[in-house]
XYZ file of C-alpha atoms in Angstrom:
720
model
C -0.016 0.018 -0.019
C 1.362 3.455 -0.929
C 1.618 5.591 2.120
C 1.262 8.738 -0.080
C -2.486 7.989 -0.183
C -2.692 9.137 3.415
C -1.263 12.605 2.831
C -4.008 15.081 3.508
C -4.963 17.787 0.964
C -5.325 20.565 3.593
C -3.487 23.910 3.624
C -0.045 24.377 5.020
C 0.536 25.788 8.408
C 2.036 28.859 6.837
C -1.005 29.320 4.613
C -3.295 28.646 7.561
C -1.516 31.312 9.716
C -1.753 33.776 6.858
C -5.399 32.824 6.225
C -6.324 33.244 9.915
C -4.484 36.558 10.079
C -6.447 37.778 7.062
C -9.646 36.409 8.501
C -9.187 38.030 11.896
C -7.785 41.288 10.618
C -9.094 42.008 7.104
C -12.518 40.241 6.970
C -13.986 42.045 9.994
C -12.993 45.379 8.453
C -14.516 44.351 5.144
C -17.682 43.157 6.850
C -18.050 46.405 8.848
C -17.578 48.451 5.671
C -20.040 46.329 3.784
C -22.574 46.611 6.606
C -22.073 50.340 6.707
C -22.694 50.553 2.944
C -25.765 48.290 3.197
C -26.989 50.403 6.088
C -26.455 53.575 4.068
C -28.286 52.272 1.048
C -31.064 50.797 3.190
C -31.507 54.102 4.989
C -31.457 55.873 1.635
C -34.151 53.467 0.345
C -36.247 53.670 3.516
C -35.956 57.481 3.449
C -37.100 57.379 -0.185
C -40.167 55.274 0.731
C -41.113 57.312 3.769
C -40.681 60.579 1.890
C -42.818 59.230 -0.954
C -45.526 58.081 1.453
C -45.468 61.417 3.356
C -45.477 63.444 0.196
C -48.246 61.304 -1.292
C -50.412 61.857 1.878
C -49.719 65.554 1.639
C -50.540 65.680 -2.030
C -53.854 63.844 -1.430
C -54.755 66.217 1.337
C -53.865 69.271 -0.704
C -55.540 68.071 -3.869
C -58.715 67.271 -1.794
C -58.692 70.846 -0.560
C -58.074 72.237 -4.013
C -60.699 70.009 -5.541
C -63.227 71.102 -2.971
C -62.383 74.722 -3.414
C -62.463 74.686 -7.205
C -65.724 72.685 -7.119
C -67.292 75.302 -4.937
C -66.034 77.990 -7.272
C -67.479 76.241 -10.261
C -70.686 75.606 -8.367
C -70.910 79.337 -7.504
C -70.459 80.252 -11.187
C -73.053 77.756 -12.312
C -75.301 79.016 -9.571
C -75.023 82.437 -10.995
C -76.123 81.045 -14.383
C -79.064 79.381 -12.685
C -79.928 82.600 -10.932
C -79.850 84.470 -14.234
C -82.091 81.731 -15.657
C -84.649 82.326 -12.879
C -84.538 86.091 -13.499
C -85.146 85.530 -17.203
C -87.986 83.109 -16.366
C -89.644 85.758 -14.231
C -89.160 88.509 -16.781
C -90.261 86.430 -19.787
C -93.367 85.046 -18.040
C -94.389 88.602 -16.986
C -94.152 89.797 -20.539
C -96.084 86.810 -21.861
C -98.748 87.481 -19.260
C -98.935 91.212 -19.984
C -97.579 91.818 -23.523
C -99.199 95.284 -23.508
C -96.740 96.420 -20.829
C -93.678 95.347 -22.813
C -91.268 98.171 -23.623
C -90.714 98.933 -27.198
C -87.147 98.989 -28.661
C -85.560 102.218 -29.765
C -85.308 100.837 -33.303
C -88.429 99.130 -34.540
C -87.605 95.640 -35.901
C -88.378 94.717 -39.523
C -89.209 91.195 -40.571
C -89.175 89.405 -43.872
C -89.595 85.909 -45.350
C -86.532 84.248 -46.872
C -86.631 82.125 -50.056
C -86.637 78.928 -47.976
C -89.809 80.134 -46.048
C -87.991 81.162 -42.849
C -89.319 84.377 -41.187
C -86.411 86.509 -39.902
C -85.454 89.942 -38.634
C -83.960 91.950 -41.468
C -81.637 94.342 -39.506
C -79.646 94.206 -36.254
C -81.359 96.699 -34.012
C -79.019 95.946 -31.060
C -81.068 93.009 -29.817
C -81.646 89.349 -30.793
C -81.978 87.718 -34.155
C -85.330 86.178 -35.066
C -85.868 82.813 -36.707
C -89.334 81.335 -37.306
C -89.379 77.863 -38.851
C -90.774 77.543 -42.421
C -93.335 75.201 -40.721
C -95.110 78.448 -39.687
C -96.862 81.107 -41.729
C -96.810 84.802 -41.115
C -100.021 85.953 -39.307
C -101.045 88.861 -37.122
C -100.745 86.892 -33.900
C -97.220 85.730 -34.804
C -96.186 89.276 -35.834
C -97.487 90.628 -32.578
C -95.390 88.073 -30.660
C -92.335 89.010 -32.703
C -92.822 92.623 -31.673
C -93.602 92.370 -27.983
C -90.870 89.734 -27.288
C -88.365 92.414 -28.341
C -88.707 93.375 -24.661
C -86.690 90.232 -23.785
C -83.552 91.579 -25.433
C -82.324 94.091 -22.871
C -81.860 91.447 -20.198
C -80.478 88.924 -22.761
C -77.905 91.549 -23.879
C -77.010 92.640 -20.386
C -76.335 89.167 -19.018
C -74.514 87.930 -22.112
C -72.221 90.950 -22.395
C -71.366 90.975 -18.688
C -70.757 87.262 -17.933
C -67.739 85.708 -19.663
C -69.146 82.189 -19.328
C -72.351 83.000 -21.301
C -72.003 82.853 -25.080
C -75.743 83.254 -25.859
C -79.246 83.594 -24.420
C -82.311 82.501 -26.330
C -85.968 81.590 -26.105
C -87.633 78.900 -28.240
C -91.435 78.904 -28.343
C -93.973 76.203 -28.934
C -94.709 77.627 -32.409
C -91.038 77.310 -33.600
C -89.950 80.896 -32.994
C -86.340 81.354 -31.898
C -85.141 84.635 -30.412
C -81.276 84.475 -30.080
C -78.809 86.928 -28.722
C -76.169 87.855 -29.966
C -77.686 88.655 -33.353
C -77.057 86.009 -36.104
C -76.797 87.543 -39.621
C -78.375 85.408 -42.327
C -80.147 83.375 -39.657
C -82.323 81.659 -42.305
C -79.148 79.897 -43.502
C -77.905 78.906 -40.034
C -80.927 76.764 -38.972
C -82.666 74.060 -40.847
C -85.434 75.767 -42.774
C -88.302 73.516 -41.556
C -86.907 72.837 -38.104
C -89.360 71.634 -35.440
C -87.809 73.143 -32.359
C -89.778 71.096 -29.728
C -87.990 68.017 -30.975
C -84.673 69.166 -29.665
C -83.284 68.513 -26.226
C -82.840 72.185 -25.408
C -86.649 72.436 -25.558
C -88.316 69.134 -24.576
C -86.096 68.547 -21.521
C -87.941 71.478 -19.895
C -91.467 70.533 -20.944
C -94.080 69.217 -18.467
C -93.325 65.567 -19.299
C -89.640 65.806 -18.513
C -89.759 68.603 -16.031
C -93.125 68.559 -14.163
C -91.682 70.607 -11.278
C -90.764 73.443 -13.673
C -87.142 73.554 -12.370
C -83.936 74.673 -14.022
C -82.417 71.926 -16.200
C -78.835 71.512 -17.422
C -78.526 69.635 -20.734
C -75.840 67.171 -21.791
C -73.222 68.405 -24.236
C -74.757 68.774 -27.698
C -73.946 70.423 -31.000
C -75.598 73.860 -31.197
C -77.846 74.413 -34.216
C -77.082 78.150 -33.900
C -73.516 77.599 -34.956
C -71.729 77.941 -31.637
C -70.280 74.472 -31.657
C -70.368 71.981 -28.731
C -72.024 73.273 -25.626
C -74.285 72.673 -22.659
C -77.323 74.756 -21.803
C -79.080 75.888 -18.667
C -82.734 75.878 -19.685
C -85.910 76.971 -17.851
C -89.589 76.626 -18.888
C -91.683 79.721 -19.611
C -95.339 79.293 -18.646
C -98.408 81.457 -19.173
C -100.662 79.953 -16.611
C -100.467 76.239 -17.221
C -99.484 76.667 -20.902
C -95.845 76.166 -21.901
C -95.075 79.119 -24.070
C -91.465 78.203 -24.613
C -88.061 77.521 -23.126
C -85.402 80.069 -22.289
C -81.851 78.883 -22.409
C -78.374 80.064 -21.491
C -75.563 78.583 -23.650
C -72.083 77.822 -22.349
C -69.691 76.366 -24.975
C -67.223 73.564 -24.209
C -64.532 76.059 -25.285
C -65.695 78.420 -22.464
C -65.619 75.586 -19.955
C -62.078 74.761 -20.920
C -60.772 78.359 -20.852
C -62.804 79.846 -18.014
C -63.194 76.841 -15.698
C -60.617 74.160 -16.462
C -57.790 76.497 -17.380
C -56.736 76.601 -13.742
C -53.255 76.303 -12.224
C -53.013 72.990 -10.413
C -49.879 72.002 -8.412
C -47.619 69.186 -9.713
C -48.725 69.894 -13.336
C -52.171 68.528 -12.597
C -55.051 68.545 -15.012
C -58.786 68.837 -14.550
C -61.683 67.647 -16.610
C -65.495 67.909 -16.280
C -67.862 64.967 -16.615
C -71.696 65.035 -16.563
C -73.681 62.745 -14.310
C -73.935 60.144 -17.111
C -70.213 59.849 -17.569
C -69.836 61.996 -20.718
C -66.839 64.248 -20.772
C -68.139 67.876 -20.882
C -64.787 69.595 -21.246
C -61.100 68.635 -20.997
C -57.777 70.470 -21.519
C -54.975 69.290 -23.840
C -53.265 67.227 -21.120
C -56.368 65.042 -20.592
C -56.808 64.717 -24.384
C -53.322 63.167 -24.577
C -53.980 60.846 -21.580
C -57.293 59.497 -23.009
C -56.252 59.674 -26.685
C -59.204 61.971 -27.441
C -59.515 65.384 -29.132
C -61.916 67.762 -27.376
C -64.874 68.765 -29.548
C -64.809 72.412 -28.608
C -65.647 73.721 -32.115
C -67.514 72.464 -35.122
C -67.366 73.230 -38.851
C -70.954 73.801 -39.963
C -70.950 72.442 -43.526
C -74.693 71.814 -43.186
C -77.423 72.732 -40.846
C -78.196 70.660 -37.760
C -81.393 68.635 -38.288
C -81.601 66.703 -35.027
C -80.082 66.312 -31.583
C -76.353 65.640 -31.878
C -74.546 64.506 -28.734
C -70.914 63.699 -28.123
C -69.940 60.224 -29.345
C -69.716 57.290 -26.920
C -65.929 57.439 -26.973
C -66.199 60.626 -24.903
C -68.093 58.688 -22.207
C -65.759 57.279 -19.558
C -68.240 54.429 -18.864
C -68.713 53.406 -22.512
C -65.192 53.924 -23.905
C -63.409 50.565 -23.665
C -59.997 52.303 -23.948
C -60.449 54.066 -20.591
C -59.279 51.868 -17.717
C -61.863 50.136 -15.603
C -60.332 51.607 -12.486
C -61.415 55.135 -13.561
C -64.922 53.804 -14.346
C -65.063 52.352 -10.882
C -64.126 55.651 -9.314
C -66.956 57.344 -11.192
C -69.549 54.648 -10.434
C -68.580 54.296 -6.743
C -68.171 58.094 -6.358
C -64.751 57.456 -4.847
C -63.299 60.703 -3.481
C -59.605 60.120 -4.214
C -57.625 57.071 -5.391
C -54.477 55.983 -7.192
C -54.855 54.246 -10.539
C -52.666 53.158 -13.436
C -52.972 55.027 -16.813
C -50.582 54.454 -19.711
C -48.030 52.627 -17.602
C -47.877 55.485 -15.090
C -49.519 55.842 -11.689
C -51.892 58.825 -11.271
C -53.757 60.365 -8.355
C -57.421 60.809 -9.276
C -59.679 63.092 -7.285
C -63.339 63.825 -7.934
C -65.889 66.223 -6.463
C -69.577 66.447 -7.310
C -70.890 69.887 -8.280
C -74.112 70.209 -6.330
C -75.833 72.583 -8.812
C -75.698 70.180 -11.762
C -74.556 66.807 -10.464
C -71.486 67.062 -12.732
C -68.128 65.675 -11.591
C -64.894 67.691 -11.523
C -61.911 65.323 -11.831
C -58.369 66.197 -10.975
C -55.506 64.064 -12.453
C -51.959 64.262 -11.110
C -49.069 62.244 -12.402
C -47.195 60.741 -9.424
C -43.895 61.009 -11.328
C -44.323 64.805 -11.185
C -45.037 64.548 -7.506
C -42.065 62.387 -6.768
C -39.600 64.155 -9.087
C -37.755 65.918 -6.160
C -37.650 62.583 -4.307
C -36.227 60.808 -7.355
C -33.535 63.501 -7.664
C -32.677 63.193 -3.926
C -32.591 59.408 -4.168
C -30.326 59.508 -7.236
C -27.984 61.900 -5.429
C -27.817 59.491 -2.495
C -27.041 56.577 -4.855
C -24.218 58.504 -6.450
C -22.799 59.440 -3.027
C -22.992 55.697 -2.085
C -21.272 54.589 -5.246
C -18.589 57.303 -4.630
C -18.011 55.911 -1.122
C -17.627 52.358 -2.563
C -15.004 53.587 -5.126
C -13.180 55.440 -2.342
C -13.129 52.358 -0.076
C -11.876 50.193 -2.911
C -8.985 52.604 -3.752
C -8.160 52.811 -0.031
C -8.297 49.120 0.969
C -6.452 47.694 -2.006
C -3.039 49.024 -0.897
C -4.066 48.474 2.808
C -4.847 44.805 2.156
C -1.553 44.347 0.207
C 0.353 45.725 3.117
C -1.453 43.425 5.664
C -0.875 40.413 3.457
C 2.823 41.083 3.374
C 2.888 41.331 7.182
C 0.933 38.122 7.441
C 3.373 36.242 5.164
C 6.382 37.467 7.186
C 4.760 36.375 10.540
C 3.819 32.990 9.170
C 7.374 32.445 7.870
C 8.750 33.125 11.353
C 6.318 30.717 13.054
C 6.579 27.840 10.585
C 10.208 27.642 9.728
C 11.133 25.458 12.801
C 8.465 22.955 11.729
C 9.898 22.442 8.269
C 12.434 19.908 9.416
C 9.866 17.965 11.339
C 7.540 17.882 8.301
C 10.294 16.514 6.051
C 11.103 13.704 8.564
C 7.492 12.786 8.965
C 7.091 12.684 5.160
C 9.976 10.211 4.821
C 8.489 8.077 7.546
C 5.024 8.032 5.935
C 6.562 6.772 2.664
C 7.993 3.629 4.305
C 7.262 3.191 8.028
C 8.838 -0.262 8.190
C 12.306 0.839 7.097
C 12.090 4.345 8.674
C 15.175 4.766 11.007
C 15.474 8.527 11.209
C 15.352 10.060 14.648
C 14.466 13.694 15.022
C 17.268 15.638 16.679
C 16.972 18.702 18.936
C 16.635 22.003 17.193
C 17.033 24.281 20.207
C 13.376 25.361 20.510
C 11.781 24.016 23.685
C 8.377 23.338 22.228
C 9.859 21.777 19.071
C 12.310 19.601 21.025
C 9.442 18.270 23.136
C 7.545 17.544 19.938
C 10.597 15.705 18.536
C 10.810 13.354 21.558
C 7.125 12.614 21.257
C 7.476 12.115 17.519
C 10.331 9.496 17.947
C 8.226 7.544 20.542
C 5.215 7.661 18.294
C 7.194 6.350 15.376
C 8.161 3.264 17.323
C 4.642 2.620 18.491
C 3.286 3.187 14.947
C 5.660 0.562 13.491
C 4.307 -1.990 16.010
C 0.696 -1.083 15.412
C 1.015 -0.874 11.623
C 1.150 -4.647 11.143
C -1.791 -5.169 13.539
C -3.805 -2.634 11.615
C -3.063 -4.263 8.271
C -4.466 -7.626 9.567
C -7.598 -6.060 11.084
C -8.284 -4.005 7.952
C -7.978 -7.039 5.676
C -10.337 -9.041 7.929
C -12.845 -6.197 8.118
C -12.872 -5.775 4.289
C -13.666 -9.448 3.823
C -16.536 -9.212 6.364
C -17.976 -6.181 4.667
C -17.814 -7.804 1.246
C -19.713 -10.796 2.603
C -22.387 -8.598 4.152
C -22.719 -6.575 0.943
C -23.392 -9.789 -1.049
C -25.953 -10.844 1.502
C -27.750 -7.431 1.446
C -27.833 -7.461 -2.369
C -29.363 -10.998 -2.364
C -31.932 -10.019 0.252
C -32.782 -6.817 -1.668
C -33.300 -8.833 -4.891
C -35.415 -11.380 -3.026
C -37.525 -8.620 -1.471
C -38.019 -7.023 -4.889
C -38.976 -10.414 -6.446
C -41.394 -11.033 -3.541
C -43.078 -7.713 -4.050
C -43.301 -8.349 -7.795
C -44.765 -11.854 -7.285
C -47.200 -10.420 -4.686
C -48.465 -7.842 -7.238
C -48.676 -10.456 -10.010
C -50.736 -12.662 -7.639
C -52.873 -9.668 -6.756
C -53.553 -8.998 -10.417
C -54.098 -12.730 -11.360
C -56.493 -13.534 -8.561
C -59.430 -11.767 -10.187
C -59.048 -13.266 -13.724
C -58.661 -16.703 -12.201
C -61.798 -16.233 -10.200
C -63.609 -15.049 -13.280
C -62.379 -18.053 -15.266
C -63.590 -20.361 -12.476
C -67.003 -18.740 -12.607
C -67.236 -19.069 -16.348
C -66.270 -22.802 -16.185
C -68.925 -23.430 -13.560
C -71.415 -21.621 -15.786
C -70.389 -23.914 -18.710
C -71.088 -27.018 -16.553
C -74.527 -25.656 -15.484
C -75.352 -24.746 -19.140
C -74.464 -28.299 -20.221
C -76.595 -29.851 -17.540
C -79.609 -27.738 -18.269
C -79.303 -28.080 -22.012
C -78.460 -24.373 -22.561
C -75.103 -25.157 -24.192
C -74.921 -23.860 -27.744
C -72.009 -23.389 -30.036
C -72.234 -19.619 -29.810
C -72.509 -19.786 -25.996
C -69.351 -21.918 -25.872
C -67.493 -19.663 -28.240
C -68.401 -16.495 -26.232
C -67.251 -18.091 -22.981
C -64.054 -19.452 -24.533
C -63.350 -15.967 -25.912
C -63.727 -14.419 -22.507
C -61.394 -16.999 -20.995
C -58.792 -16.364 -23.682
C -59.029 -12.565 -23.085
C -58.391 -13.183 -19.392
C -55.495 -15.485 -20.132
C -54.081 -12.958 -22.487
C -54.458 -10.307 -19.859
C -52.642 -12.558 -17.289
C -49.808 -13.021 -19.686
C -49.689 -9.324 -20.380
C -49.587 -8.677 -16.646
C -46.248 -10.476 -16.405
C -44.807 -8.337 -19.181
C -46.237 -5.110 -17.638
C -44.760 -5.868 -14.212
C -41.457 -6.830 -15.756
C -41.342 -3.580 -17.739
C -42.663 -1.366 -14.964
C -39.219 -0.359 -13.679
C -37.681 0.022 -17.108
C -37.012 3.654 -17.901
C -36.900 3.147 -21.605
C -40.513 2.103 -22.175
C -42.107 3.929 -25.025
C -45.504 5.592 -24.756
C -48.257 4.798 -27.221
C -51.549 6.429 -28.231
C -54.733 4.849 -26.882
C -58.364 5.682 -26.382
C -59.260 5.959 -22.713
C -62.877 4.666 -23.004
C -61.681 1.573 -24.921
C -59.262 0.729 -22.054
C -61.894 1.227 -19.385
C -64.497 -0.903 -21.249
C -61.904 -3.684 -21.804
C -61.053 -3.640 -18.069
C -64.741 -3.812 -17.075
C -65.199 -6.776 -19.487
C -62.571 -8.775 -17.527
C -64.500 -8.554 -14.283
C -68.113 -8.172 -15.476
C -69.025 -11.864 -14.988
C -67.880 -11.997 -11.369
C -69.254 -8.545 -10.580
C -72.582 -9.589 -11.988
C -72.605 -12.565 -9.678
C -71.904 -10.288 -6.679
C -74.724 -7.951 -7.816
C -72.363 -5.126 -8.549
C -73.409 -3.001 -11.505
C -70.755 -1.109 -13.431
C -71.922 1.886 -15.455
C -69.543 3.500 -17.917
C -70.431 6.870 -19.397
C -69.436 6.590 -23.074
C -69.885 10.311 -23.850
C -66.134 11.083 -24.133
C -63.371 8.847 -25.578
C -60.260 11.053 -25.627
C -56.899 9.910 -27.118
C -53.993 10.021 -24.686
C -50.361 9.030 -24.961
C -49.048 6.714 -22.281
C -49.212 3.133 -21.064
C -52.711 1.669 -21.566
C -52.006 -1.697 -19.937
C -50.777 0.021 -16.771
C -53.874 2.246 -16.768
C -55.918 -0.981 -17.073
C -54.099 -2.395 -13.984
C -54.929 0.748 -12.004
C -58.637 0.479 -12.989
C -58.615 -3.230 -12.124
C -57.121 -2.493 -8.652
C -59.728 0.146 -7.960
C -62.661 -2.105 -9.113
C -61.422 -5.131 -7.079
C -61.033 -2.997 -3.967
C -64.659 -1.793 -4.406
C -65.804 -5.441 -4.814
C -63.938 -6.430 -1.651
C -65.578 -3.580 0.325
C -69.025 -4.640 -0.937
C -68.405 -8.256 0.176
C -66.878 -7.221 3.527
C -69.875 -4.987 4.298
C -72.336 -7.681 3.048
C -74.169 -5.255 0.744
C -76.965 -6.837 -1.242
C -76.176 -4.736 -4.327
C -73.854 -1.959 -5.323
C -73.157 0.395 -8.216
C -69.921 1.656 -9.708
C -70.068 4.717 -12.032
C -67.141 5.502 -14.373
C -67.008 8.743 -16.294
C -64.494 10.779 -18.291
C -64.032 14.549 -18.614
C -61.567 16.297 -20.883
C -60.286 19.874 -21.197
C -57.236 21.554 -22.674
C -54.871 20.402 -19.865
C -56.288 17.273 -18.328
C -58.228 14.120 -18.915
C -60.001 13.222 -15.711
C -61.334 9.737 -14.933
C -63.902 9.427 -12.096
C -64.620 6.052 -10.430
C -67.414 6.449 -7.920
C -69.298 3.834 -5.793
C -72.110 3.766 -3.293
C -70.454 1.313 -0.887
C -70.324 3.630 2.113
C -66.974 5.320 1.610
C -63.517 5.051 3.189
C -63.165 5.494 6.988
C -61.827 8.944 7.677
C -59.066 7.597 9.893
C -57.440 5.662 7.035
C -58.258 7.708 3.908
C -54.972 9.626 4.127
C -52.958 6.316 4.272
C -54.480 4.139 1.612
C -51.786 4.870 -0.990
C -48.890 4.006 1.410
C -47.015 0.815 0.710
C -47.928 -2.234 2.731
C -50.926 -0.454 4.277
C -53.994 -2.760 4.150
C -57.144 -3.474 6.072
C -57.520 -6.993 4.649
C -56.431 -10.045 6.568
C -54.592 -11.477 3.491
C -53.785 -8.189 1.742
C -50.313 -7.070 0.654
C -50.992 -3.300 0.854
C -49.369 -2.843 -2.576
C -52.423 -2.480 -4.888
C -53.153 1.230 -4.404
C -49.462 1.999 -3.867
C -48.645 0.427 -7.217
C -51.619 2.270 -8.793
C -50.219 5.585 -7.477
C -46.778 4.787 -8.760
C -48.179 3.960 -12.219
C -50.259 7.144 -12.451
C -47.752 9.586 -10.962
C -44.389 8.148 -11.991
C -45.061 6.480 -15.363
C -47.973 8.584 -16.600
C -47.106 11.930 -15.008
C -50.645 12.254 -13.580
C -52.274 12.333 -10.183
C -54.637 10.073 -8.277
C -56.592 10.849 -5.105
C -59.538 9.577 -3.160
C -62.436 11.355 -1.401
C -65.706 10.399 0.168
C -69.067 11.357 -1.226
C -72.479 11.197 0.355
C -72.975 7.575 -0.580
C -69.521 6.137 -1.053
C -65.982 6.797 -2.320
C -64.755 8.498 -5.420
C -61.302 8.052 -6.970
C -60.138 10.737 -9.414
C -57.327 10.095 -11.936
C -55.990 13.149 -13.708
C -53.792 12.547 -16.806
C -52.133 15.074 -19.035
C -53.900 15.212 -22.415
C -52.144 14.507 -25.671
C -51.422 18.186 -26.355
C -49.609 18.635 -23.038
C -47.701 15.401 -23.654
C -46.696 16.593 -27.121
C -45.278 19.819 -25.580
C -42.764 17.728 -23.617
């Protein structure tokens, strides 16, 4: 034996001393510095998070205050419009009630009929334009109305000229007269010639059907027939007694909303937009247009007259537009006050307030990136400072570590040099201990001299013990080899015994079935029921069972072979073939087997092994029925298939599995039968999970037990 085999591969004492010096001197320093850096970056990160949370809370609080303040401001302005509408209502109803008291204008109006049949005012006398639909004819009563309603114009003019939100004030009457301020030249061309005014929303929303309480109404955004573009109107009914003479309206264009209401300065580059109570966007600035990929309809090119109500398209409705995130829709529907949502891969703070006067919603939108920009800059500065500290430490510690390593080498050399001679002597001894005659002499170092004396004594003892150790080692090796052969033999015998036990378990049922068929043949012969066809059918069943028994040997032999190839098979066919093997005996035991033949999926795997599993489950059910002395029982087998799995369900009505053992039935050698091996369900689980990459589990139902086998379908198998 070569003694060099006993030389350890550890480090030298010199290297160990140097290593320990480095470990005790350098590593603590490095760890401390790393911990300090980690602490610095952690504090920087923690400070960033806390600052963001604090800033976010402050922003939410501030935006809530701003949102409330701006909503109140808008509500006040809309209240002013509503107040003006009430004043106009009072004035107009008074004049309709007493037209004789109406003040005459300084310049008498002149009226004419255009070529398209529209009655209009020919000159601008400082008041409103007049349009009477071609559906009407000029008559004295109409002419009288045209003259006395001139008394409406002073208030129309005063409120329009002195309120920057108002773009126009008008009245539409039941007989299709429209008085509109400011004056519209060529008014007969602006409107549809034969327009029926009561059909439009700015009229019928205020009638008795839609507005029985005669209140002020705010319309949705619509396209103005008078040529002012997209707008919303504040309308109020004008009654003479119980008769609706007409509807007075105050127009505010979307453009006015944007410039006079939404053109506000919001901190953090925030944006605001206005939504009506149905979710339609009334007005939005450019920033919101970009966010929602919409272009505000603030103006309109009138290439033709407006013939019917024209509202904003559904894409301007945050509920109906599929491109607007559901989170924003939820905020609208739930009336959430403030929330964070994701829009276009960024996170935004959304605040909403309801305007009491109209029920409209004022939304504020703030990009969190704008809010956190100072935090990002501070965090980045902290990162650069940390990286600078790392660079400084590297530049400092490289020469420092070099210096310490040199000191460590020098110290190690001083300590280990006296041991060199002892190491060389021990090396020579280890090469040939029998012929080793060297004695270690004194080197003048007390500790080393004591070690030399001990070393010489140890050498003599080792030479005596070496031969004894050789003899013991050789004997021990022989004993171990004998034990190894015995263990291998026992292992093989145990494996063969397990295999034979499983084969016997699988053969028992076919043999019993064959015995039953043979007894039936004898009875059929005695009672004269034996026919050629009857004999052929029973012989065929026996041959099938014998073939199955033969195949069982091959299946068990191949079970542990890793190179078995999978094959395509139809699940229902395998189940029906398995049922056929046991049908005769199960019928004699009054056990009905029902197979649902709705699905017959094609899988890739080992059909014979699946048949063995099914046979194990069926036999276990039969044994339970016999053990519990049930007069009759039923087994239902069904198949379900989806994109991932094929599921096979075997369910009986035999009373179920006791709860105290249901979790152990798949364990090897676990059995409740007097003569059972405890391997049937264990082998079934091995086949399903190991060979067919599926799962099998058992559960109790109201009437019995149900086993579920899940197998990957052919598409999943092909992906492998």
